[in-house]
Amino acid sequence: MRTQVAIIGAGPSGLLLGQLLHQAGIAAVVIEQRSGDYVLGRIRAGVLEQGTVDLMDQLGLGERMHAEGLVHGGINLGFRNTRQRIDMHALTGGKQVMVYGQTEVTRDLMAARVACGAKTVYEARDVALHDFNGKNPRVTWNKDGAAHELHCDFIAGCDGYHGVSRASAPPALLKTYEKVYPFGWLGVLSETPPVAHELIYSNHERGFALCSMRSNTRSRYYVQCSLDDKVEYWSDTAFWDELRRRLDPEAADTLVTGPSIEKSIAPLRSFVAEPMRFGSLFLAGDAAHIVPPTGAKGLNLAASDVRYLASALMQFYGDKSAAGIDTYSERCLRRVWKAVRFSWWFTSLMHRFPDSGEFGQKLQEAEIGYLLESKAASTALAENYVGLPMEA
Ligand code: APR
Ligand code: PHB
């Protein structure tokens, strides 16, 4: 079998790239180790920057997102038992975000891929990458007891943090940067109306809490938890009680609780791998970088990576120019590091750190106070939250 671009992974990065290439008339095959249902079962963040919304529109996939997604022009910061709105729309000259779950983005992309007849291999076992530094790049895998081989010009490693692509890069050429945070997020999804119209990010002495949503009838809530915590330790009642304690009194009174339909714990990490290109192998999305979820940048960074990659490949096939592929890594990384910085900063500002000490605690409180009083500081938060621009 032969194609132009072999895409490893059918998460948002791989599927977005697949549609962008299809639109440009470039052939691609997506190879995914899990089933489609498994991929759709993963619950992830759900805040899309304008650039990600534009990308879905450009692909002709915006219809359901615009009908069902919630447009938010602000976020609320909870602090000292009150809540203050950051008017992102006003502070950024009219920019907003779209609350639309990653699962729904993935579902729309999968449907589009089926509709255009593009090939996706699910449940591919033992996926391996070969000769991406040489003349005969190819991908092999096993499925249903048979061995398969795909020859290609390029390999897009869109297979997430645990994938095979980054692991296949020559160790001597790969440099990684990592920060692990000393806490996790315990998340609950419930069929209940959201406590507030817009998200609440709450800094509380018992730990951070976040009130988010998937729709007007489905809520997503998180509380900062210890790394030793287990989902089994948290009954629904214990979760709701803890969340309520970390919210301002009005939100605590308004909170509608109900049975959880999903409950999970996620560790928090910042991670960047450099470079993002090795010969004809390109890394994109979580395969190259991870951000903590505070600010919901993961999916949006994946979207900007694949936009750079698709335009680089279009330049290569259309204009016979390698300029785009030669600058892919540095262009991505400039934007990646800015989002890594923002996600780290927002995480540092909002969580209780076991080792920060009294001095660190006082500094955190002073910084939130300043943020809430200063238009300049709120603008910096707002412009990062709605998404920094992409390079032309
Ligand atoms: N072979 C084939 N597929 C693989 C392999 C492998 N060896 N390893 C992992 N995969 C698949 C995973 O099963 C998953 O479906 O690659 C996909 C990677 O998807 P994501 O982890 O969602 O990563 P990405 O597409 O880059 O999306 C980034 O999604 O994961 C969130 O927080 C992340 O919001 C961010 C965004
Ligand atoms: C979510 O809705 O799951 C979500 C929203 C915002 C975040 C993180 C997660 O910063």
Tab-separated table of C-alpha atoms and ligand atoms in Angstrom:
chain	number	residue	atom	x	y	z
A	1	MET	CA	0.000	0.000	0.000
A	2	ARG	CA	1.206	3.523	-0.730
A	3	THR	CA	0.052	7.010	0.256
A	4	GLN	CA	1.543	10.489	0.459
A	5	VAL	CA	1.202	11.045	4.214
A	6	ALA	CA	0.875	8.316	6.852
A	7	ILE	CA	-0.827	9.765	9.930
A	8	ILE	CA	-0.275	7.878	13.181
A	9	GLY	CA	-3.173	8.400	15.619
A	10	ALA	CA	-6.864	9.296	15.205
A	11	GLY	CA	-7.099	11.874	17.984
A	12	PRO	CA	-7.890	15.498	17.169
A	13	SER	CA	-4.405	16.129	15.673
A	14	GLY	CA	-4.482	13.189	13.284
A	15	LEU	CA	-8.098	13.680	12.233
A	16	LEU	CA	-7.757	17.439	11.724
A	17	LEU	CA	-4.620	16.916	9.675
A	18	GLY	CA	-6.355	14.205	7.656
A	19	GLN	CA	-9.208	16.568	6.709
A	20	LEU	CA	-6.891	19.483	5.896
A	21	LEU	CA	-4.856	17.246	3.589
A	22	HIS	CA	-7.957	15.771	2.003
A	23	GLN	CA	-9.208	19.286	1.264
A	24	ALA	CA	-5.866	20.065	-0.388
A	25	GLY	CA	-5.979	16.907	-2.517
A	26	ILE	CA	-3.128	15.213	-0.619
A	27	ALA	CA	-3.680	11.528	0.090
A	28	ALA	CA	-3.329	10.311	3.678
A	29	VAL	CA	-4.067	7.156	5.672
A	30	VAL	CA	-4.729	7.358	9.418
A	31	ILE	CA	-3.457	4.428	11.506
A	32	GLU	CA	-4.916	4.202	15.016
A	33	GLN	CA	-4.193	1.552	17.630
A	34	ARG	CA	-7.599	1.736	19.352
A	35	SER	CA	-11.173	1.364	18.135
A	36	GLY	CA	-13.204	4.410	17.086
A	37	ASP	CA	-15.511	3.926	20.086
A	38	TYR	CA	-12.567	3.888	22.469
A	39	VAL	CA	-11.238	7.145	21.008
A	40	LEU	CA	-14.684	8.741	21.401
A	41	GLY	CA	-14.956	7.509	24.985
A	42	ARG	CA	-12.067	9.667	26.205
A	43	ILE	CA	-13.254	12.769	28.040
A	44	ARG	CA	-11.078	15.807	27.481
A	45	ALA	CA	-11.357	19.603	27.818
A	46	GLY	CA	-13.814	21.550	25.733
A	47	VAL	CA	-12.807	25.156	25.101
A	48	LEU	CA	-11.982	26.090	21.506
A	49	GLU	CA	-10.022	29.214	20.616
A	50	GLN	CA	-11.250	31.288	17.684
A	51	GLY	CA	-8.439	29.835	15.533
A	52	THR	CA	-9.684	26.291	16.214
A	53	VAL	CA	-13.278	27.338	15.472
A	54	ASP	CA	-12.050	28.909	12.201
A	55	LEU	CA	-10.284	25.672	11.313
A	56	MET	CA	-13.461	23.616	11.771
A	57	ASP	CA	-15.324	26.195	9.629
A	58	GLN	CA	-12.635	26.082	6.959
A	59	LEU	CA	-13.120	22.311	6.809
A	60	GLY	CA	-16.863	22.776	6.394
A	61	LEU	CA	-17.433	21.125	9.783
A	62	GLY	CA	-18.760	24.059	11.783
A	63	GLU	CA	-22.481	23.416	11.526
A	64	ARG	CA	-23.078	21.327	14.651
A	65	MET	CA	-20.429	23.253	16.607
A	66	HIS	CA	-22.210	26.563	15.934
A	67	ALA	CA	-25.616	25.045	16.679
A	68	GLU	CA	-24.697	23.223	19.905
A	69	GLY	CA	-21.547	24.993	21.145
A	70	LEU	CA	-21.710	27.817	23.679
A	71	VAL	CA	-19.940	31.077	22.854
A	72	HIS	CA	-18.304	32.636	25.909
A	73	GLY	CA	-16.972	36.179	26.075
A	74	GLY	CA	-15.638	35.900	29.615
A	75	ILE	CA	-14.458	33.692	32.454
A	76	ASN	CA	-14.952	34.056	36.204
A	77	LEU	CA	-12.121	33.986	38.686
A	78	GLY	CA	-13.120	32.854	42.167
A	79	PHE	CA	-11.030	34.276	45.005
A	80	ARG	CA	-11.692	35.018	48.691
A	81	ASN	CA	-15.322	33.900	48.561
A	82	THR	CA	-16.239	36.164	45.664
A	83	ARG	CA	-16.146	35.826	41.942
A	84	GLN	CA	-14.993	38.375	39.401
A	85	ARG	CA	-15.584	38.228	35.673
A	86	ILE	CA	-12.760	38.777	33.219
A	87	ASP	CA	-14.430	40.294	30.170
A	88	MET	CA	-12.294	38.673	27.501
A	89	HIS	CA	-14.475	39.988	24.713
A	90	ALA	CA	-13.966	43.617	25.764
A	91	LEU	CA	-10.285	43.189	26.672
A	92	THR	CA	-9.306	41.553	23.384
A	93	GLY	CA	-11.278	43.697	20.966
A	94	GLY	CA	-14.095	41.218	20.442
A	95	LYS	CA	-12.496	37.764	20.717
A	96	GLN	CA	-14.391	34.891	22.340
A	97	VAL	CA	-14.081	31.142	22.864
A	98	MET	CA	-16.414	28.286	21.961
A	99	VAL	CA	-17.322	25.679	24.569
A	100	TYR	CA	-17.690	22.479	22.535
A	101	GLY	CA	-16.325	19.189	23.874
A	102	GLN	CA	-13.281	17.579	22.320
A	103	THR	CA	-15.353	14.412	21.994
A	104	GLU	CA	-17.777	16.285	19.725
A	105	VAL	CA	-14.929	17.739	17.648
A	106	THR	CA	-13.568	14.208	17.256
A	107	ARG	CA	-17.001	12.825	16.350
A	108	ASP	CA	-17.482	15.484	13.636
A	109	LEU	CA	-14.022	14.807	12.221
A	110	MET	CA	-14.554	11.033	12.179
A	111	ALA	CA	-17.876	11.460	10.357
A	112	ALA	CA	-16.258	13.756	7.787
A	113	ARG	CA	-13.493	11.235	7.205
A	114	VAL	CA	-16.019	8.478	6.553
A	115	ALA	CA	-18.083	10.774	4.303
A	116	CYS	CA	-15.114	11.676	2.080
A	117	GLY	CA	-14.039	8.051	1.766
A	118	ALA	CA	-10.589	8.606	3.302
A	119	LYS	CA	-8.964	5.515	4.770
A	120	THR	CA	-8.606	5.005	8.533
A	121	VAL	CA	-7.226	1.811	10.025
A	122	TYR	CA	-8.499	1.243	13.581
A	123	GLU	CA	-7.180	-1.374	15.996
A	124	ALA	CA	-3.743	-1.457	14.370
A	125	ARG	CA	-1.349	-3.371	16.663
A	126	ASP	CA	2.458	-3.056	16.914
A	127	VAL	CA	2.601	0.101	14.805
A	128	ALA	CA	6.230	0.758	13.790
A	129	LEU	CA	7.898	3.585	11.847
A	130	HIS	CA	10.754	2.842	9.438
A	131	ASP	CA	13.407	4.745	7.481
A	132	PHE	CA	12.063	8.251	8.034
A	133	ASN	CA	15.646	9.447	7.758
A	134	GLY	CA	16.126	7.667	4.461
A	135	LYS	CA	14.527	7.278	1.063
A	136	ASN	CA	11.851	4.739	1.853
A	137	PRO	CA	9.717	5.905	4.787
A	138	ARG	CA	7.048	3.423	5.767
A	139	VAL	CA	4.783	2.288	8.552
A	140	THR	CA	4.028	-1.299	9.500
A	141	TRP	CA	1.393	-2.807	11.785
A	142	ASN	CA	-0.506	-5.989	12.500
A	143	LYS	CA	-4.231	-6.346	12.271
A	144	ASP	CA	-6.503	-9.382	12.348
A	145	GLY	CA	-3.498	-11.685	12.307
A	146	ALA	CA	-1.983	-10.143	9.159
A	147	ALA	CA	1.064	-7.870	8.708
A	148	HIS	CA	0.540	-4.598	6.828
A	149	GLU	CA	2.943	-2.108	5.284
A	150	LEU	CA	2.290	1.453	4.107
A	151	HIS	CA	4.866	3.307	1.988
A	152	CYS	CA	4.704	7.082	2.116
A	153	ASP	CA	6.531	10.381	1.556
A	154	PHE	CA	5.952	11.682	5.084
A	155	ILE	CA	4.867	10.376	8.483
A	156	ALA	CA	2.821	12.593	10.803
A	157	GLY	CA	3.230	11.466	14.415
A	158	CYS	CA	-0.141	12.441	15.897
A	159	ASP	CA	-0.223	9.604	18.417
A	160	GLY	CA	-0.255	11.473	21.689
A	161	TYR	CA	2.091	11.488	24.660
A	162	HIS	CA	2.392	7.673	24.915
A	163	GLY	CA	2.654	7.079	21.174
A	164	VAL	CA	5.319	5.337	19.134
A	165	SER	CA	6.329	8.349	17.016
A	166	ARG	CA	8.294	10.404	19.514
A	167	ALA	CA	9.693	7.142	20.921
A	168	SER	CA	11.047	6.343	17.438
A	169	ALA	CA	13.031	9.591	17.143
A	170	PRO	CA	16.808	9.160	17.491
A	171	PRO	CA	17.487	9.747	21.217
A	172	ALA	CA	20.636	11.753	20.477
A	173	LEU	CA	18.611	14.306	18.510
A	174	LEU	CA	15.684	14.579	20.921
A	175	LYS	CA	15.662	17.029	23.817
A	176	THR	CA	12.765	17.010	26.259
A	177	TYR	CA	11.686	19.524	28.893
A	178	GLU	CA	9.349	18.496	31.657
A	179	LYS	CA	7.637	19.774	34.782
A	180	VAL	CA	5.400	17.549	36.873
A	181	TYR	CA	3.011	19.308	39.267
A	182	PRO	CA	2.505	18.010	42.812
A	183	PHE	CA	-1.257	17.446	42.467
A	184	GLY	CA	-3.925	16.165	40.091
A	185	TRP	CA	-7.452	17.051	38.979
A	186	LEU	CA	-10.427	14.945	39.989
A	187	GLY	CA	-13.098	15.482	37.326
A	188	VAL	CA	-16.808	14.695	37.300
A	189	LEU	CA	-19.232	14.818	34.404
A	190	SER	CA	-22.909	15.043	35.301
A	191	GLU	CA	-26.252	15.500	33.602
A	192	THR	CA	-26.969	18.712	35.523
A	193	PRO	CA	-27.260	22.361	34.431
A	194	PRO	CA	-23.987	24.319	34.820
A	195	VAL	CA	-23.686	26.360	38.007
A	196	ALA	CA	-22.900	29.526	36.053
A	197	HIS	CA	-23.291	30.711	32.494
A	198	GLU	CA	-19.487	30.973	32.056
A	199	LEU	CA	-16.579	28.967	33.504
A	200	ILE	CA	-15.453	29.568	37.091
A	201	TYR	CA	-11.762	29.062	37.900
A	202	SER	CA	-11.580	29.176	41.685
A	203	ASN	CA	-8.518	29.704	43.869
A	204	HIS	CA	-9.396	28.435	47.332
A	205	GLU	CA	-7.441	27.571	50.451
A	206	ARG	CA	-8.654	23.959	50.169
A	207	GLY	CA	-7.357	23.832	46.587
A	208	PHE	CA	-8.323	24.817	43.069
A	209	ALA	CA	-11.773	24.116	41.605
A	210	LEU	CA	-13.142	24.547	38.094
A	211	CYS	CA	-16.765	24.699	36.967
A	212	SER	CA	-17.095	23.972	33.263
A	213	MET	CA	-19.772	22.513	31.040
A	214	ARG	CA	-20.525	20.587	27.892
A	215	SER	CA	-23.999	22.054	27.261
A	216	ASN	CA	-26.831	23.769	29.120
A	217	THR	CA	-27.754	20.428	30.650
A	218	ARG	CA	-24.373	18.775	31.124
A	219	SER	CA	-21.669	19.993	33.504
A	220	ARG	CA	-17.996	19.238	33.961
A	221	TYR	CA	-16.430	20.012	37.340
A	222	TYR	CA	-12.936	19.532	38.730
A	223	VAL	CA	-11.265	19.813	42.120
A	224	GLN	CA	-7.524	19.799	42.749
A	225	CYS	CA	-6.640	16.532	44.500
A	226	SER	CA	-3.579	14.851	45.896
A	227	LEU	CA	-1.438	12.593	43.741
A	228	ASP	CA	-2.255	9.724	46.120
A	229	ASP	CA	-5.985	10.135	45.629
A	230	LYS	CA	-7.988	7.385	43.950
A	231	VAL	CA	-11.351	7.739	42.247
A	232	GLU	CA	-12.708	5.059	44.622
A	233	TYR	CA	-12.027	7.360	47.593
A	234	TRP	CA	-14.470	9.910	46.200
A	235	SER	CA	-18.181	9.190	46.415
A	236	ASP	CA	-20.373	11.582	44.435
A	237	THR	CA	-21.489	13.182	47.702
A	238	ALA	CA	-17.897	13.724	48.838
A	239	PHE	CA	-17.086	15.321	45.484
A	240	TRP	CA	-20.057	17.709	45.539
A	241	ASP	CA	-19.363	18.690	49.147
A	242	GLU	CA	-15.748	19.452	48.365
A	243	LEU	CA	-16.605	21.416	45.228
A	244	ARG	CA	-19.196	23.472	47.115
A	245	ARG	CA	-16.645	24.374	49.803
A	246	ARG	CA	-14.286	25.767	47.161
A	247	LEU	CA	-16.869	28.057	45.508
A	248	ASP	CA	-18.242	31.458	46.512
A	249	PRO	CA	-21.464	31.251	48.589
A	250	GLU	CA	-23.733	32.186	45.678
A	251	ALA	CA	-22.266	29.517	43.405
A	252	ALA	CA	-22.322	26.973	46.250
A	253	ASP	CA	-26.047	27.659	46.765
A	254	THR	CA	-26.848	27.513	43.046
A	255	LEU	CA	-24.923	24.296	42.362
A	256	VAL	CA	-27.215	21.532	41.140
A	257	THR	CA	-25.800	18.102	41.900
A	258	GLY	CA	-26.630	14.695	40.480
A	259	PRO	CA	-25.103	11.294	39.825
A	260	SER	CA	-21.710	11.390	38.112
A	261	ILE	CA	-21.631	9.835	34.654
A	262	GLU	CA	-17.835	9.899	34.574
A	263	LYS	CA	-15.262	10.393	37.286
A	264	SER	CA	-11.511	10.362	36.753
A	265	ILE	CA	-8.215	11.690	38.064
A	266	ALA	CA	-5.619	13.269	35.777
A	267	PRO	CA	-2.082	14.224	36.764
A	268	LEU	CA	-0.785	17.636	35.631
A	269	ARG	CA	2.335	17.967	33.533
A	270	SER	CA	4.127	20.381	31.228
A	271	PHE	CA	6.262	18.678	28.591
A	272	VAL	CA	7.925	19.743	25.341
A	273	ALA	CA	9.970	17.643	22.902
A	274	GLU	CA	12.343	19.406	20.528
A	275	PRO	CA	12.623	19.404	17.586
A	276	MET	CA	9.249	18.452	16.132
A	277	ARG	CA	10.733	17.110	12.882
A	278	PHE	CA	13.138	14.233	12.201
A	279	GLY	CA	13.691	13.806	8.449
A	280	SER	CA	10.288	12.959	7.028
A	281	LEU	CA	8.719	12.374	10.460
A	282	PHE	CA	6.770	15.292	11.939
A	283	LEU	CA	5.382	15.306	15.487
A	284	ALA	CA	2.130	17.180	16.182
A	285	GLY	CA	-0.131	17.691	19.210
A	286	ASP	CA	0.327	15.697	22.413
A	287	ALA	CA	3.058	13.593	20.772
A	288	ALA	CA	5.278	16.679	21.010
A	289	HIS	CA	3.928	18.587	23.990
A	290	ILE	CA	1.658	18.414	27.010
A	291	VAL	CA	0.244	21.305	28.991
A	292	PRO	CA	-1.654	21.159	32.284
A	293	PRO	CA	-5.379	21.620	31.583
A	294	THR	CA	-5.680	25.010	33.315
A	295	GLY	CA	-6.668	27.195	30.353
A	296	ALA	CA	-7.563	24.269	28.050
A	297	LYS	CA	-4.735	24.765	25.561
A	298	GLY	CA	-4.049	21.111	24.611
A	299	LEU	CA	-6.494	20.720	21.754
A	300	ASN	CA	-5.902	24.264	20.530
A	301	LEU	CA	-2.152	23.682	20.302
A	302	ALA	CA	-2.789	20.465	18.397
A	303	ALA	CA	-4.923	22.481	15.972
A	304	SER	CA	-2.226	25.097	15.382
A	305	ASP	CA	0.467	22.433	14.859
A	306	VAL	CA	-1.535	20.673	12.177
A	307	ARG	CA	-2.352	23.946	10.462
A	308	TYR	CA	1.368	24.630	10.133
A	309	LEU	CA	1.981	21.061	9.011
A	310	ALA	CA	-0.807	21.023	6.426
A	311	SER	CA	0.357	24.305	4.933
A	312	ALA	CA	3.966	23.040	4.849
A	313	LEU	CA	2.891	19.883	3.003
A	314	MET	CA	0.724	21.905	0.597
A	315	GLN	CA	3.770	24.067	-0.179
A	316	PHE	CA	5.826	20.935	-0.745
A	317	TYR	CA	3.387	19.226	-3.106
A	318	GLY	CA	1.936	22.394	-4.696
A	319	ASP	CA	4.897	24.756	-5.047
A	320	LYS	CA	7.645	22.111	-4.844
A	321	SER	CA	9.100	24.130	-1.968
A	322	ALA	CA	10.582	22.649	1.197
A	323	ALA	CA	10.497	26.014	2.998
A	324	GLY	CA	7.438	25.100	5.069
A	325	ILE	CA	8.648	21.688	6.148
A	326	ASP	CA	12.091	23.083	6.944
A	327	THR	CA	10.644	25.719	9.296
A	328	TYR	CA	7.763	23.601	10.697
A	329	SER	CA	9.445	22.743	13.974
A	330	GLU	CA	10.621	26.227	14.895
A	331	ARG	CA	7.317	27.864	13.918
A	332	CYS	CA	5.333	25.371	16.019
A	333	LEU	CA	7.667	25.599	18.972
A	334	ARG	CA	7.470	29.380	19.194
A	335	ARG	CA	3.704	29.131	19.711
A	336	VAL	CA	3.946	25.966	21.818
A	337	TRP	CA	6.286	27.575	24.351
A	338	LYS	CA	3.980	30.572	24.720
A	339	ALA	CA	1.065	28.258	25.507
A	340	VAL	CA	3.278	26.189	27.833
A	341	ARG	CA	4.196	29.389	29.637
A	342	PHE	CA	0.568	30.510	29.928
A	343	SER	CA	-0.681	27.108	31.134
A	344	TRP	CA	2.121	26.929	33.703
A	345	TRP	CA	1.411	30.489	34.887
A	346	PHE	CA	-2.349	29.949	35.181
A	347	THR	CA	-1.754	26.655	36.992
A	348	SER	CA	0.735	28.300	39.379
A	349	LEU	CA	-1.672	31.144	40.078
A	350	MET	CA	-4.747	29.062	40.859
A	351	HIS	CA	-3.555	25.963	42.772
A	352	ARG	CA	-2.380	25.302	46.311
A	353	PHE	CA	1.230	24.146	46.162
A	354	PRO	CA	2.248	21.926	49.083
A	355	ASP	CA	5.752	23.420	49.197
A	356	SER	CA	5.238	27.080	48.366
A	357	GLY	CA	5.411	28.196	51.999
A	358	GLU	CA	3.820	31.285	53.501
A	359	PHE	CA	5.857	33.664	51.377
A	360	GLY	CA	4.854	31.899	48.157
A	361	GLN	CA	1.240	31.898	49.288
A	362	LYS	CA	1.291	35.653	49.946
A	363	LEU	CA	2.822	36.285	46.521
A	364	GLN	CA	0.101	34.222	44.858
A	365	GLU	CA	-2.611	36.202	46.623
A	366	ALA	CA	-0.957	39.496	45.670
A	367	GLU	CA	-0.778	38.410	42.059
A	368	ILE	CA	-4.469	37.495	41.909
A	369	GLY	CA	-5.322	40.826	43.556
A	370	TYR	CA	-3.268	42.643	40.943
A	371	LEU	CA	-4.791	40.637	38.110
A	372	LEU	CA	-8.304	41.521	39.243
A	373	GLU	CA	-7.502	45.253	39.637
A	374	SER	CA	-5.289	45.874	36.648
A	375	LYS	CA	-6.618	46.146	33.126
A	376	ALA	CA	-3.134	45.437	31.770
A	377	ALA	CA	-2.840	42.216	33.786
A	378	SER	CA	-6.400	41.083	32.938
A	379	THR	CA	-5.716	41.800	29.266
A	380	ALA	CA	-2.651	39.553	29.355
A	381	LEU	CA	-4.801	36.734	30.762
A	382	ALA	CA	-7.596	37.393	28.263
A	383	GLU	CA	-5.414	37.469	25.161
A	384	ASN	CA	-3.715	34.220	26.093
A	385	TYR	CA	-7.005	32.558	27.027
A	386	VAL	CA	-8.727	33.379	23.726
A	387	GLY	CA	-5.572	32.236	21.909
A	388	LEU	CA	-2.424	33.933	20.679
A	389	PRO	CA	-2.274	34.541	16.936
A	390	MET	CA	-0.667	32.073	14.550
A	391	GLU	CA	2.185	33.186	12.332
A	392	ALA	CA	1.194	33.843	8.720
B	1	APR	N1	-0.117	3.647	17.107
B	1	APR	C1	-1.248	4.210	16.614
B	1	APR	N2	-2.003	5.075	17.325
B	1	APR	C2	-1.593	5.384	18.548
B	1	APR	C3	-0.404	4.848	19.113
B	1	APR	C4	0.337	3.927	18.336
B	1	APR	N3	1.467	3.374	18.806
B	1	APR	N4	-0.254	5.353	20.346
B	1	APR	C5	-1.296	6.170	20.565
B	1	APR	N5	-2.114	6.193	19.484
B	1	APR	C6	-3.351	6.944	19.307
B	1	APR	C7	-4.171	7.055	20.567
B	1	APR	O1	-4.977	5.902	20.774
B	1	APR	C8	-4.999	8.300	20.293
B	1	APR	O2	-6.219	8.006	19.668
B	1	APR	O3	-3.057	8.288	18.969
B	1	APR	C9	-4.134	9.125	19.361
B	1	APR	C10	-3.583	10.369	20.019
B	1	APR	O4	-4.654	11.207	20.380
B	1	APR	P1	-4.578	12.248	21.590
B	1	APR	O5	-3.891	11.622	22.744
B	1	APR	O6	-5.931	12.793	21.774
B	1	APR	O7	-3.550	13.385	21.053
B	1	APR	P2	-3.788	14.530	19.959
B	1	APR	O8	-4.559	14.054	18.796
B	1	APR	O9	-2.463	15.150	19.750
B	1	APR	O10	-4.749	15.545	20.689
B	1	APR	C11	-4.312	16.566	21.495
B	1	APR	O11	-6.224	15.946	22.707
B	1	APR	O12	-5.341	14.358	24.091
B	1	APR	C12	-5.918	15.590	24.062
B	1	APR	O13	-5.166	16.883	25.875
B	1	APR	C13	-4.958	16.585	24.543
B	1	APR	O14	-6.437	18.220	24.058
B	1	APR	C14	-5.240	17.643	23.614
B	1	APR	C15	-5.481	17.029	22.314
B	2	PHB	C1	-13.367	21.225	30.556
B	2	PHB	O1	-14.470	21.676	30.219
B	2	PHB	O2	-13.164	20.022	30.685
B	2	PHB	C2	-12.259	22.191	30.812
B	2	PHB	C3	-12.485	23.540	30.607
B	2	PHB	C4	-11.483	24.445	30.846
B	2	PHB	C5	-10.267	24.014	31.302
B	2	PHB	C6	-10.023	22.657	31.483
B	2	PHB	C7	-11.031	21.745	31.246
B	2	PHB	O3	-9.291	24.914	31.563
